Amino acid sequence: MNLNEIPLFAMLKGRFGHLNARERLISQNVANSDTPGYTPTDLKPYSFEAQVKAASTVQAVTQPGHMVPTSQRSAGFRPQQAKDSETTLDGNSVVLEEEMLKMAEARMNYDAAIGFYQKSLGMLRLASRPPGRG
C-alpha cells in the first residue's frame, strides 16, 4: 500500500514540505541578519482550501509521453518578501525576534502535523487488524 495514494497522507506530505521550506527560509533570514541590504523572505500561509483545489484539478499522466501541464510542474513553494517592520541604516530588515517567533510557530505546526500523522497511522493499523484481535 502506498500511503501517497491516500488523500489524507498526501495532504500531510504537502504540509511537511511547506513547513520544511519555511524553516529553511527562516534559517536563511537568520544567517543573513548582518548582511547589508538583505530583505527577509517567508512563504504564504499554508491553506487547506488551496491544497484541496490543487489536488482536485490535477491532471493524471498515464503514459510516459504525456506532457505535464505548466500549472502542475511547480510543486515547490515560492518565497515572497516578508513585511518590513524595521530596517537598519545598512538596509538590512531582518528582525531576529520576529524570526524566532516564526521558527517557534513553524515548530508547533510541525509537531501538530506529526501528531496527526501518527494518529492516522494508528487508525490504519487498527482498521487492518483481523476482527477479534483489536
Coordinates of N, CA, C and O in Angstrom, one line a residue:
M1 N 0.8 -1.2 0.0 CA 0.0 0.0 0.0 C 0.9 1.2 0.0 O 1.8 1.4 0.8
N2 N 0.6 2.1 -0.9 CA 1.4 3.4 -1.0 C 0.6 4.4 -0.2 O -0.6 4.7 -0.6
L3 N 1.2 5.0 0.8 CA 0.5 6.0 1.6 C 0.2 7.3 0.8 O -0.7 8.0 1.1
N4 N 1.0 7.6 -0.2 CA 0.7 8.8 -1.0 C -0.6 8.7 -1.8 O -1.1 9.7 -2.3
E5 N -1.1 7.5 -2.0 CA -2.4 7.4 -2.7 C -3.6 7.7 -1.8 O -4.7 7.9 -2.3
I6 N -3.4 7.8 -0.5 CA -4.5 8.1 0.4 C -4.4 9.7 0.5 O -3.4 10.3 0.8
P7 N -5.6 10.3 0.2 CA -5.5 11.8 0.2 C -5.1 12.5 1.5 O -4.4 13.5 1.4
L8 N -5.4 11.9 2.6 CA -5.0 12.4 3.9 C -3.5 12.5 4.0 O -2.9 13.5 4.4
F9 N -2.9 11.4 3.6 CA -1.4 11.4 3.7 C -0.7 12.2 2.7 O 0.3 12.8 2.9
A10 N -1.4 12.3 1.5 CA -0.8 13.2 0.5 C -0.9 14.7 1.0 O 0.1 15.5 0.8
M11 N -2.0 15.0 1.7 CA -2.1 16.4 2.2 C -1.0 16.6 3.3 O -0.4 17.7 3.4
L12 N -0.8 15.6 4.2 CA 0.2 15.8 5.2 C 1.6 15.9 4.6 O 2.4 16.6 5.1
K13 N 1.8 15.2 3.6 CA 3.1 15.3 2.9 C 3.3 16.7 2.4 O 4.4 17.3 2.5
G14 N 2.3 17.3 1.8 CA 2.4 18.7 1.4 C 2.6 19.6 2.5 O 3.4 20.6 2.4
R15 N 2.0 19.4 3.6 CA 2.1 20.2 4.8 C 3.6 20.1 5.3 O 4.2 21.1 5.7
F16 N 4.1 18.9 5.3 CA 5.5 18.8 5.8 C 6.5 19.5 4.8 O 7.5 20.1 5.3
G17 N 6.2 19.4 3.5 CA 7.0 20.1 2.6 C 7.0 21.6 2.8 O 8.0 22.3 2.7
H18 N 5.8 22.1 3.0 CA 5.7 23.6 3.3 C 6.4 24.0 4.5 O 7.2 25.0 4.5
L19 N 6.3 23.2 5.6 CA 7.0 23.5 6.9 C 8.5 23.4 6.7 O 9.2 24.3 7.2
N20 N 8.9 22.4 5.9 CA 10.4 22.3 5.7 C 10.9 23.5 4.9 O 12.0 24.0 5.3
A21 N 10.2 23.9 3.9 CA 10.6 25.0 3.1 C 10.6 26.3 3.9 O 11.5 27.2 3.8
R22 N 9.6 26.5 4.8 CA 9.5 27.7 5.6 C 10.7 27.7 6.6 O 11.3 28.8 6.8
E23 N 11.0 26.6 7.3 CA 12.1 26.6 8.2 C 13.4 26.9 7.5 O 14.3 27.6 8.1
R24 N 13.6 26.4 6.3 CA 14.8 26.7 5.5 C 14.9 28.2 5.3 O 16.0 28.8 5.4
L25 N 13.8 28.9 4.9 CA 13.8 30.3 4.6 C 14.1 31.1 5.9 O 14.8 32.1 5.9
I26 N 13.5 30.7 7.0 CA 13.7 31.4 8.3 C 15.2 31.3 8.7 O 15.8 32.3 9.1
S27 N 15.8 30.1 8.5 CA 17.2 29.9 8.8 C 18.0 30.8 7.9 O 19.0 31.4 8.4
Q28 N 17.7 30.9 6.7 CA 18.4 31.8 5.7 C 18.3 33.2 6.2 O 19.3 34.0 6.1
N29 N 17.1 33.6 6.7 CA 17.0 35.0 7.2 C 17.9 35.3 8.4 O 18.5 36.3 8.4
V30 N 17.9 34.3 9.3 CA 18.7 34.5 10.5 C 20.2 34.5 10.1 O 21.0 35.3 10.6
A31 N 20.6 33.7 9.2 CA 22.0 33.6 8.7 C 22.4 35.0 8.1 O 23.6 35.3 8.1
N32 N 21.5 35.6 7.4 CA 21.8 36.9 6.8 C 21.4 38.1 7.6 O 21.1 39.2 7.0
S33 N 21.3 38.0 8.9 CA 20.9 39.1 9.7 C 21.9 40.2 9.8 O 21.5 41.3 10.2
D34 N 23.1 40.0 9.4 CA 24.1 41.1 9.3 C 24.5 41.5 7.9 O 25.4 42.3 7.7
T35 N 23.8 40.9 6.9 CA 24.1 41.2 5.5 C 23.5 42.6 5.2 O 22.3 42.7 5.3
P36 N 24.3 43.5 4.7 CA 23.7 44.8 4.3 C 22.7 44.7 3.1 O 23.0 44.0 2.2
G37 N 21.6 45.3 3.3 CA 20.6 45.3 2.2 C 19.8 44.1 2.1 O 19.0 44.0 1.1
Y38 N 19.9 43.1 3.0 CA 19.2 41.9 2.9 C 17.7 42.1 3.3 O 17.5 42.7 4.4
T39 N 16.8 41.6 2.6 CA 15.3 41.6 2.9 C 14.9 40.2 3.2 O 15.1 39.3 2.4
P40 N 14.3 40.0 4.4 CA 13.8 38.6 4.7 C 12.7 38.1 3.8 O 11.9 38.9 3.3
T41 N 12.6 36.8 3.7 CA 11.6 36.2 2.9 C 10.8 35.2 3.7 O 11.3 34.7 4.7
D42 N 9.6 34.9 3.3 CA 8.7 33.9 4.0 C 7.8 33.3 3.0 O 7.7 33.8 1.8
L43 N 7.1 32.3 3.4 CA 6.1 31.7 2.5 C 4.7 32.1 2.8 O 4.5 32.6 3.9
K44 N 3.8 32.0 1.8 CA 2.4 32.3 2.1 C 1.9 31.2 3.1 O 2.4 30.1 3.1
P45 N 1.0 31.6 4.0 CA 0.5 30.6 4.9 C -0.1 29.4 4.2 O -0.7 29.6 3.1
Y46 N 0.0 28.3 4.7 CA -0.5 27.0 4.2 C -2.0 27.0 4.3 O -2.5 27.2 5.5
S47 N -2.7 26.9 3.2 CA -4.2 26.8 3.4 C -4.7 25.5 2.9 O -4.3 25.0 1.8
F48 N -5.7 25.0 3.6 CA -6.3 23.7 3.3 C -7.1 23.9 2.0 O -7.0 23.0 1.1
E49 N -7.8 25.0 1.8 CA -8.6 25.2 0.6 C -7.7 25.2 -0.6 O -8.1 24.6 -1.7
A50 N -6.6 25.8 -0.6 CA -5.7 25.9 -1.8 C -5.2 24.5 -2.1 O -5.1 24.1 -3.3
Q51 N -4.9 23.7 -1.1 CA -4.4 22.3 -1.3 C -5.5 21.4 -1.9 O -5.2 20.6 -2.8
V52 N -6.7 21.6 -1.4 CA -7.8 20.8 -2.0 C -8.1 21.2 -3.4 O -8.3 20.3 -4.3
K53 N -8.0 22.5 -3.7 CA -8.2 23.0 -5.1 C -7.2 22.4 -6.0 O -7.4 22.0 -7.1
A54 N -5.9 22.4 -5.5 CA -4.8 21.9 -6.4 C -4.9 20.4 -6.6 O -4.7 20.0 -7.7
A55 N -5.3 19.7 -5.5 CA -5.5 18.3 -5.7 C -6.6 17.9 -6.6 O -6.6 16.9 -7.3
S56 N -7.7 18.7 -6.6 CA -8.9 18.3 -7.4 C -8.7 18.7 -8.8 O -9.4 18.1 -9.7
T57 N -7.7 19.5 -9.2 CA -7.5 19.9 -10.6 C -6.3 19.3 -11.2 O -5.9 19.6 -12.2
V58 N -5.7 18.3 -10.5 CA -4.5 17.6 -11.0 C -4.9 16.7 -12.2 O -5.9 15.9 -12.1
Q59 N -4.2 16.8 -13.3 CA -4.5 16.0 -14.5 C -3.5 14.8 -14.4 O -2.3 15.0 -14.2
A60 N -4.1 13.6 -14.6 CA -3.3 12.4 -14.5 C -2.4 12.2 -15.7 O -2.8 12.5 -16.8
V61 N -1.2 11.8 -15.5 CA -0.2 11.4 -16.5 C -0.1 9.9 -16.5 O 0.4 9.3 -15.6
T62 N -0.7 9.3 -17.5 CA -0.8 7.8 -17.5 C 0.2 7.2 -18.4 O 0.5 6.0 -18.3
Q63 N 0.8 7.9 -19.3 CA 1.8 7.4 -20.2 C 3.1 8.3 -20.1 O 3.0 9.5 -19.9
P64 N 4.3 7.7 -20.3 CA 5.5 8.4 -20.2 C 5.6 9.6 -21.2 O 6.2 10.6 -21.0
G65 N 4.9 9.5 -22.3 CA 4.9 10.5 -23.4 C 4.0 11.7 -23.1 O 4.1 12.7 -23.8
H66 N 3.1 11.6 -22.1 CA 2.2 12.7 -21.8 C 3.0 13.9 -21.2 O 3.9 13.7 -20.4
M67 N 2.5 15.1 -21.6 CA 3.1 16.3 -21.1 C 2.4 16.7 -19.8 O 1.2 16.6 -19.7
V68 N 3.2 17.2 -18.8 CA 2.6 17.7 -17.6 C 2.2 19.2 -17.8 O 3.1 19.9 -18.3
P69 N 1.0 19.6 -17.4 CA 0.6 21.0 -17.6 C 1.6 21.9 -16.7 O 2.1 21.5 -15.7
T70 N 1.8 23.1 -17.2 CA 2.7 24.0 -16.5 C 2.2 24.3 -15.1 O 3.1 24.6 -14.2
S71 N 0.9 24.3 -14.9 CA 0.4 24.6 -13.5 C 0.8 23.5 -12.5 O 0.8 23.7 -11.3
Q72 N 1.1 22.3 -13.0 CA 1.5 21.2 -12.1 C 3.0 21.0 -12.0 O 3.4 20.2 -11.2
R73 N 3.8 21.7 -12.8 CA 5.2 21.5 -12.8 C 5.8 22.1 -11.5 O 6.8 21.5 -11.0
S74 N 5.4 23.2 -11.0 CA 6.0 23.8 -9.9 C 5.3 23.3 -8.6 O 4.4 24.0 -8.1
A75 N 5.7 22.2 -8.0 CA 5.1 21.7 -6.8 C 5.8 22.4 -5.6 O 5.2 22.3 -4.5
G76 N 6.9 23.1 -5.8 CA 7.5 23.8 -4.7 C 6.8 25.0 -4.2 O 5.9 25.5 -4.9
F77 N 7.2 25.5 -3.1 CA 6.6 26.7 -2.6 C 7.5 27.9 -2.9 O 8.7 27.8 -2.8
R78 N 6.9 29.0 -3.3 CA 7.6 30.2 -3.7 C 7.8 31.1 -2.5 O 6.8 31.5 -1.9
P79 N 9.0 31.6 -2.3 CA 9.2 32.6 -1.2 C 8.7 33.9 -1.7 O 8.8 34.3 -2.9
Q80 N 8.3 34.7 -0.7 CA 7.9 36.1 -1.0 C 8.6 37.0 0.1 O 8.9 36.5 1.1
Q81 N 8.7 38.2 -0.3 CA 9.3 39.1 0.7 C 8.4 39.3 1.9 O 7.2 39.6 1.7
A82 N 9.0 39.3 3.1 CA 8.2 39.5 4.3 C 7.9 40.9 4.5 O 8.6 41.8 3.9
K83 N 6.9 41.2 5.3 CA 6.6 42.6 5.6 C 7.8 43.3 6.3 O 8.4 42.6 7.2
D84 N 8.0 44.5 6.0 CA 9.2 45.2 6.6 C 8.7 45.9 7.9 O 7.9 46.8 7.8
S85 N 9.2 45.4 9.0 CA 8.8 46.1 10.3 C 9.9 47.0 10.8 O 9.6 48.0 11.5
E86 N 11.1 46.7 10.4 CA 12.2 47.5 10.9 C 13.4 47.4 10.0 O 13.8 46.3 9.6
T87 N 14.0 48.5 9.6 CA 15.2 48.4 8.7 C 16.3 49.2 9.3 O 16.1 50.3 9.8
T88 N 17.5 48.6 9.3 CA 18.6 49.3 9.9 C 19.2 50.3 8.9 O 18.8 50.3 7.7
L89 N 20.3 51.0 9.3 CA 20.9 52.0 8.4 C 21.5 51.4 7.2 O 21.6 52.0 6.1
D90 N 22.0 50.1 7.3 CA 22.7 49.5 6.2 C 21.7 48.8 5.2 O 22.0 48.1 4.3
G91 N 20.4 48.9 5.5 CA 19.3 48.4 4.6 C 18.9 47.0 5.0 O 18.0 46.4 4.3
N92 N 19.4 46.4 6.0 CA 19.0 45.1 6.4 C 17.7 45.2 7.2 O 17.6 46.0 8.1
S93 N 16.7 44.4 6.9 CA 15.4 44.5 7.5 C 15.1 43.2 8.3 O 13.9 42.9 8.5
V94 N 16.1 42.4 8.7 CA 15.8 41.1 9.4 C 15.7 41.5 10.9 O 16.6 42.2 11.4
V95 N 14.6 41.1 11.5 CA 14.5 41.3 13.0 C 14.5 39.9 13.6 O 13.6 39.1 13.3
L96 N 15.6 39.7 14.4 CA 15.8 38.4 14.9 C 14.6 37.9 15.8 O 14.3 36.7 15.8
E97 N 14.0 38.8 16.6 CA 12.9 38.4 17.4 C 11.7 37.9 16.6 O 11.1 36.9 16.9
E98 N 11.5 38.5 15.5 CA 10.4 38.1 14.6 C 10.7 36.7 14.0 O 9.8 35.9 13.8
E99 N 12.0 36.5 13.6 CA 12.4 35.3 13.0 C 12.3 34.1 14.0 O 11.9 33.0 13.7
M100 N 12.6 34.4 15.3 CA 12.5 33.4 16.3 C 11.0 33.0 16.6 O 10.7 31.9 16.8
L101 N 10.1 34.0 16.5 CA 8.7 33.7 16.6 C 8.2 32.9 15.5 O 7.4 32.0 15.7
K102 N 8.7 33.2 14.3 CA 8.3 32.4 13.1 C 8.8 31.0 13.2 O 8.1 30.0 12.9
M103 N 10.0 30.8 13.7 CA 10.6 29.5 13.9 C 9.8 28.7 15.0 O 9.5 27.5 14.8
A104 N 9.4 29.3 16.1 CA 8.6 28.6 17.1 C 7.2 28.3 16.5 O 6.7 27.1 16.8
E105 N 6.6 29.1 15.7 CA 5.3 28.8 15.1 C 5.4 27.6 14.2 O 4.6 26.7 14.2
A106 N 6.5 27.6 13.4 CA 6.7 26.5 12.4 C 6.9 25.2 13.2 O 6.5 24.2 12.8
R107 N 7.7 25.3 14.3 CA 7.9 24.1 15.1 C 6.6 23.5 15.7 O 6.4 22.3 15.7
M108 N 5.7 24.4 16.2 CA 4.5 24.0 16.7 C 3.6 23.4 15.7 O 2.9 22.3 15.9
N109 N 3.6 24.0 14.5 CA 2.8 23.4 13.4 C 3.4 22.0 13.0 O 2.6 21.1 12.6
Y110 N 4.7 21.9 13.0 CA 5.3 20.6 12.6 C 4.9 19.6 13.7 O 4.6 18.4 13.3
D111 N 5.0 19.9 14.9 CA 4.6 18.9 16.0 C 3.1 18.5 15.8 O 2.8 17.3 16.0
A112 N 2.3 19.5 15.5 CA 0.9 19.1 15.3 C 0.7 18.2 14.1 O -0.1 17.3 14.2
A113 N 1.4 18.5 13.1 CA 1.3 17.6 11.9 C 1.8 16.2 12.1 O 1.2 15.2 11.7
I114 N 2.9 16.1 12.9 CA 3.5 14.8 13.3 C 2.4 14.0 14.1 O 2.2 12.8 13.9
G115 N 1.8 14.7 15.1 CA 0.8 14.1 15.9 C -0.4 13.6 15.1 O -0.9 12.4 15.3
F116 N -0.8 14.4 14.1 CA -1.9 14.0 13.3 C -1.5 12.8 12.4 O -2.3 11.8 12.2
Y117 N -0.3 12.8 11.9 CA 0.2 11.7 11.1 C 0.3 10.4 11.9 O -0.2 9.3 11.4
Q118 N 0.8 10.5 13.1 CA 0.8 9.3 14.0 C -0.6 8.7 14.3 O -0.8 7.5 14.3
K119 N -1.5 9.6 14.6 CA -2.9 9.2 14.9 C -3.5 8.5 13.6 O -4.2 7.5 13.8
S120 N -3.2 9.1 12.5 CA -3.8 8.5 11.2 C -3.2 7.1 11.0 O -3.9 6.2 10.6
L121 N -1.9 6.9 11.2 CA -1.3 5.6 11.1 C -1.9 4.6 12.1 O -2.1 3.5 11.7
G122 N -2.1 5.1 13.3 CA -2.7 4.2 14.3 C -4.1 3.7 13.8 O -4.5 2.6 14.1
M123 N -4.9 4.6 13.2 CA -6.2 4.3 12.8 C -6.1 3.2 11.6 O -6.9 2.3 11.5
L124 N -5.1 3.4 10.7 CA -4.9 2.4 9.6 C -4.5 1.1 10.2 O -5.0 0.0 9.7
R125 N -3.6 1.1 11.2 CA -3.2 -0.2 11.8 C -4.4 -0.9 12.5 O -4.6 -2.1 12.3
L126 N -5.2 -0.1 13.2 CA -6.4 -0.7 13.8 C -7.4 -1.2 12.8 O -8.0 -2.3 13.0
A127 N -7.6 -0.5 11.7 CA -8.5 -1.0 10.7 C -8.0 -2.2 9.9 O -8.8 -3.0 9.4
S128 N -6.7 -2.4 9.9 CA -6.1 -3.6 9.1 C -6.1 -4.8 10.0 O -5.8 -5.9 9.4
R129 N -6.3 -4.8 11.2 CA -6.3 -6.0 12.1 C -7.5 -6.8 11.8 O -8.6 -6.3 11.5
P130 N -7.3 -8.1 12.0 CA -8.5 -9.0 11.8 C -9.5 -8.8 13.0 O -9.0 -8.5 14.1
P131 N -10.7 -9.1 12.7 CA -11.7 -8.9 13.8 C -11.4 -9.8 15.0 O -11.0 -10.9 14.8
G132 N -11.6 -9.3 16.2 CA -11.4 -10.0 17.4 C -10.0 -9.9 17.9 O -9.7 -10.5 19.0
R133 N -9.1 -9.2 17.2 CA -7.7 -9.1 17.7 C -7.4 -7.6 18.1 O -6.3 -7.2 18.1
G134 N -8.4 -6.9 18.3 CA -8.2 -5.4 18.5 C -7.9 -5.0 19.8 O -7.3 -4.2 20.3

